[in-house]
Short mmCIF file of C-alpha atoms in Angstrom, two decimals:
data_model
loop_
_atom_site.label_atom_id
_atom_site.label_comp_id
_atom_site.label_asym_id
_atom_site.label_seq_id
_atom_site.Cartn_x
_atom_site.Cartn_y
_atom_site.Cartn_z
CA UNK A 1397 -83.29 -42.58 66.80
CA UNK A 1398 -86.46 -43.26 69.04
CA UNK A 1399 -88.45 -41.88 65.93
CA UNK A 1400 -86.97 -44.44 63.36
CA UNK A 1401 -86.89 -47.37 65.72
CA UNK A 1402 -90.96 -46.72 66.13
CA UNK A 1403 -91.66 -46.44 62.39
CA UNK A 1404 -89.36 -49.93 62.12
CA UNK A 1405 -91.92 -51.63 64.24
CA UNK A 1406 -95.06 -50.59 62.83
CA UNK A 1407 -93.71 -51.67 59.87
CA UNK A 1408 -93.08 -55.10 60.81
CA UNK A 1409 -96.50 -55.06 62.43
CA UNK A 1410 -98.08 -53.55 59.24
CA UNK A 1411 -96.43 -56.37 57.20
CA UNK A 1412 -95.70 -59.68 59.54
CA UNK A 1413 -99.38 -60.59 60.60
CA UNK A 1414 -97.83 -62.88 62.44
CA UNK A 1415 -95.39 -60.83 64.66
CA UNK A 1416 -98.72 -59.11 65.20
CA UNK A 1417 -100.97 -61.16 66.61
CA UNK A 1418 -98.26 -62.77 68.77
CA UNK A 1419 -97.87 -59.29 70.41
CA UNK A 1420 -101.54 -58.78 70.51
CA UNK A 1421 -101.93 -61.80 72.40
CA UNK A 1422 -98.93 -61.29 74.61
CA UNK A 1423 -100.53 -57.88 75.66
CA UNK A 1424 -103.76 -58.59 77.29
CA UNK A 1425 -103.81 -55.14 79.09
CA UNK A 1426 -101.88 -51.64 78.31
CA UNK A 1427 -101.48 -48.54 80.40
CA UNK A 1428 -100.10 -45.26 78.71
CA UNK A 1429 -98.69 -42.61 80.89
CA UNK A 1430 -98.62 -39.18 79.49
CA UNK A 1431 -100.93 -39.70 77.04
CA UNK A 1432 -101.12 -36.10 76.05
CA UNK A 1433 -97.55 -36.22 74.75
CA UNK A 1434 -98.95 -39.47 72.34
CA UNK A 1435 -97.78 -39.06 68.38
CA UNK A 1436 -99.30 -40.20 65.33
CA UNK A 1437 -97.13 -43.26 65.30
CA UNK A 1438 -97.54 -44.01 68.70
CA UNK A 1439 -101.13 -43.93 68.46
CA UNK A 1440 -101.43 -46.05 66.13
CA UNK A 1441 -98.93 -48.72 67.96
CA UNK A 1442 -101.19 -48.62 70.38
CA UNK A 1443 -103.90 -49.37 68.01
CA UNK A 1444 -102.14 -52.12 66.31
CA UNK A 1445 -101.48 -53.67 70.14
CA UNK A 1446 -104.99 -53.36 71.66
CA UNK A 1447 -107.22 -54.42 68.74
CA UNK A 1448 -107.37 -58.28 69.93
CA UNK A 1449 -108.87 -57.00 73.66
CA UNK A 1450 -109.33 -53.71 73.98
CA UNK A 1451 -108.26 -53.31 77.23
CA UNK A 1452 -106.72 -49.96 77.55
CA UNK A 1453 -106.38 -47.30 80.01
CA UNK A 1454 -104.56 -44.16 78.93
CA UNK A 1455 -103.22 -41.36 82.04
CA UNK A 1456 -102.62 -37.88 80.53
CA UNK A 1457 -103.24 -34.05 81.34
CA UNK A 1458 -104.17 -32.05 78.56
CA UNK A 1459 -102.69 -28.87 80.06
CA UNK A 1460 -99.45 -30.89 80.19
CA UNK A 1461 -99.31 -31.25 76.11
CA UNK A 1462 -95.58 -30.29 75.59
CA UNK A 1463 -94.38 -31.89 72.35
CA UNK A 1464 -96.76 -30.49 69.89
CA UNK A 1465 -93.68 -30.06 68.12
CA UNK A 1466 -93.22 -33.42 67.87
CA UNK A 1467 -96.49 -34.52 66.32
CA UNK A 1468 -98.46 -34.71 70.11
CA UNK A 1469 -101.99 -33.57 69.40
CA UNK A 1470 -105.22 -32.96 71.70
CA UNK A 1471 -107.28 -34.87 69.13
CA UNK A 1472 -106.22 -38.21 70.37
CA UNK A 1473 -107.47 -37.32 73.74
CA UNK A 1474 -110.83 -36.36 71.84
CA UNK A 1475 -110.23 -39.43 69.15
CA UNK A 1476 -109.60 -41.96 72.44
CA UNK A 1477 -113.39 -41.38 73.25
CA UNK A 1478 -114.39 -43.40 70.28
CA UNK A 1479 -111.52 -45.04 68.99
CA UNK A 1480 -110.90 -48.18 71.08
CA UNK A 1481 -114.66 -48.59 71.94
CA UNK A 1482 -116.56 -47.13 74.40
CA UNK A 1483 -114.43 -44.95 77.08
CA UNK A 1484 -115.03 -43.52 80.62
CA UNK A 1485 -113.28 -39.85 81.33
CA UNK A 1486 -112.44 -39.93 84.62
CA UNK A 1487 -110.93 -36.16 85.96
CA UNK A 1488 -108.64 -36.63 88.86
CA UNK A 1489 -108.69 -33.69 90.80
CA UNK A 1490 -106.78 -34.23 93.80
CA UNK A 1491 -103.37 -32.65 94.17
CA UNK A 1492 -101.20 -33.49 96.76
CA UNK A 1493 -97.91 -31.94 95.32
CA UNK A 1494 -98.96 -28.20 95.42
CA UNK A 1495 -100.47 -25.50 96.94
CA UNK A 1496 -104.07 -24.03 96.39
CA UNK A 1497 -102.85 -20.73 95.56
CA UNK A 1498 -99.80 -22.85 92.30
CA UNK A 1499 -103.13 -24.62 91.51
CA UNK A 1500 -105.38 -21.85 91.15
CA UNK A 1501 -102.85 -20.45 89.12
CA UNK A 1502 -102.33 -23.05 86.92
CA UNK A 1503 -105.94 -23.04 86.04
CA UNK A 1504 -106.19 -19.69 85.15
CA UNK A 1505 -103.36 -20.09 82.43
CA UNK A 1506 -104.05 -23.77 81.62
CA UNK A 1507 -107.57 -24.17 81.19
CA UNK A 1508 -108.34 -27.76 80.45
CA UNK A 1509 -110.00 -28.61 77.29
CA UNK A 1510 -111.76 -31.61 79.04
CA UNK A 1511 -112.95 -30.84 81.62
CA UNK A 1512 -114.52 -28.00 83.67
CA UNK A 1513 -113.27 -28.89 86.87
CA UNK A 1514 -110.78 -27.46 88.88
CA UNK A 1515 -107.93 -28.86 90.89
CA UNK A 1516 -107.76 -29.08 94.44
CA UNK A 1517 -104.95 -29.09 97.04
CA UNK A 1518 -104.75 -31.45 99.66
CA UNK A 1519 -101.85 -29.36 101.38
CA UNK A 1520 -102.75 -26.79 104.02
CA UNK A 1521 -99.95 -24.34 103.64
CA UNK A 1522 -100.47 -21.88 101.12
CA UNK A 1523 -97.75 -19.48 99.85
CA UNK A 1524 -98.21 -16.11 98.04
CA UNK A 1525 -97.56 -16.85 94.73
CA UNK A 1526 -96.92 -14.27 91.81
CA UNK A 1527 -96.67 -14.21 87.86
CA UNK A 1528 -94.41 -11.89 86.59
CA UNK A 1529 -93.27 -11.50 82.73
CA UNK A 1530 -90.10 -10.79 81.42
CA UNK A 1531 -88.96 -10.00 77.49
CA UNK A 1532 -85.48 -11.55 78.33
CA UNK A 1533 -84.40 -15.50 80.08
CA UNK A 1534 -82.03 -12.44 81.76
CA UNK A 1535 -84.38 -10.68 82.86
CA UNK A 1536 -85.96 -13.56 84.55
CA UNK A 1537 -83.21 -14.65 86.17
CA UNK A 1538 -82.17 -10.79 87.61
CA UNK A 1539 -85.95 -11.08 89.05
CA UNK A 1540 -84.88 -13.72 90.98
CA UNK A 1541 -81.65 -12.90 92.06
CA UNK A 1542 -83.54 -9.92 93.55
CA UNK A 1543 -86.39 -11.96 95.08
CA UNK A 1544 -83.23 -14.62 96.63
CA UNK A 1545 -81.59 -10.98 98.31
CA UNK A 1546 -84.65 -9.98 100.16
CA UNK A 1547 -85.77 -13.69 101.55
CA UNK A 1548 -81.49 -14.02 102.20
CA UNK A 1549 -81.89 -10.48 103.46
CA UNK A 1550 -85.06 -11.87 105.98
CA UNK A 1551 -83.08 -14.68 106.95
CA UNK A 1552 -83.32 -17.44 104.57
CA UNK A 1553 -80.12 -19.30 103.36
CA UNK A 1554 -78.94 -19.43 100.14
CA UNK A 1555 -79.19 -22.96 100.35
CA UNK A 1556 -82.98 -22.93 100.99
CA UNK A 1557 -83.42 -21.31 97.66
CA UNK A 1558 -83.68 -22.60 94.23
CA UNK A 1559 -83.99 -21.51 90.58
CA UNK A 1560 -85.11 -23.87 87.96
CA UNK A 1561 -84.17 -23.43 84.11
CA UNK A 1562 -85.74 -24.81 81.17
CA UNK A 1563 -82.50 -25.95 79.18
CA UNK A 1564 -79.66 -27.28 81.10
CA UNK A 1565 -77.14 -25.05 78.57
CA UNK A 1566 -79.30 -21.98 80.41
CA UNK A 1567 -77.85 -23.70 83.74
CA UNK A 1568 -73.87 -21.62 83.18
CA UNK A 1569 -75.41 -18.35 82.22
CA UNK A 1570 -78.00 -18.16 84.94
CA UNK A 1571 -75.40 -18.92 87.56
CA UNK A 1572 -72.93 -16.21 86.33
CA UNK A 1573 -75.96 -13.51 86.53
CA UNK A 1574 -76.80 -14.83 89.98
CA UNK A 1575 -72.91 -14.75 91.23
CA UNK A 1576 -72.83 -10.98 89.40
CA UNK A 1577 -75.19 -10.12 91.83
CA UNK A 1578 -73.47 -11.05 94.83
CA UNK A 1579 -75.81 -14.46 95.59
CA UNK A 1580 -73.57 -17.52 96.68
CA UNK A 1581 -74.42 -20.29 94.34
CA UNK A 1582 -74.04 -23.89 95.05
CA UNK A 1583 -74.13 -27.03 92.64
#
């Protein structure tokens, strides 16, 4: 797997100076996207890579982390200051994907750890937005089936409506509660 295949490499870099230094001089420059979702192993690829230049720039959110569960840790965004020489934090604020009202939201339930600032919407429409909490995926999905009948009931097509699901499996399940309820579903 993905997992293996990285450990193979840093072994061969660990062991073939070689192989190592040809790489290091191959990459003169590296970019990592999603840095918050960066591994031990990974971070220390990166290491192995960048040690000839130092020329690294690393693009992350730290309310994004995701795959603690797969060894992604905050410290390296807090390691990163120091550990490839002198770095610049640069906050991007700017969002030009959502609303003010998603974004306002978001930073009440993902504070950042880095920085202070909040983000800010370039958009001018601005939609109600609410939070609600369910016990049950059910649950969640009956919510929404209810919320689909009154915009359907206002006018709205089905069409113009959309759930999203964290799982795909939760995909068959969520679409026979939805049907249950009498809401045309569509693929």
């Amino acid at each position: 797997d993905f997992g293996d295949l990285l450990l193979h490499v840093l072994n061969i870099l660990r062991t073939h100076r070689d192989v190592l230094e040809q790489y290091q001089q191959r990459f003169r420059y590296i970019l990592v996207d999603e840095y918050q979702d960066t591994n031990r192993p990974q971070m220390e690829l990166i290491e192995h890579l960048s040690a000839l230049h130092r020329n690294i720039f690393v693009v992350g959110d730290d309310r994004q982390l995701i795959y603690g569960f797969g060894g992604a840790s905050l410290s390296y965004f807090e390691e990163f200051k120091t550990a490839f020489g002198k770095a610049a934090l640069i906050t991007l604020v700017e969002n030009y994907r959502s609303t003010a009202p998603i974004l306002s939201l978001a930073d009440t339930l993902l504070a950042s750890e880095l920085t202070k600032e909040k983000l800010n919407s370039n958009r001018t429409d601005a939609e109600e937005v609410a939070l609600s909490e369910y016990s049950f995926p059910r649950d969640e999905v009956i919510a929404a089936g209810l919320h689909f009948k009154e915009l359907i009931e206002k006018g709205v097509t089905p069409s113009e409506c959309a759930l999203l699901v964290p799982k795909n499996r939760q995909v068959r399940s969520a679409v026979t509660v939805l049907q249950d309820m009498g809401i045309p579903v569509g693929g």
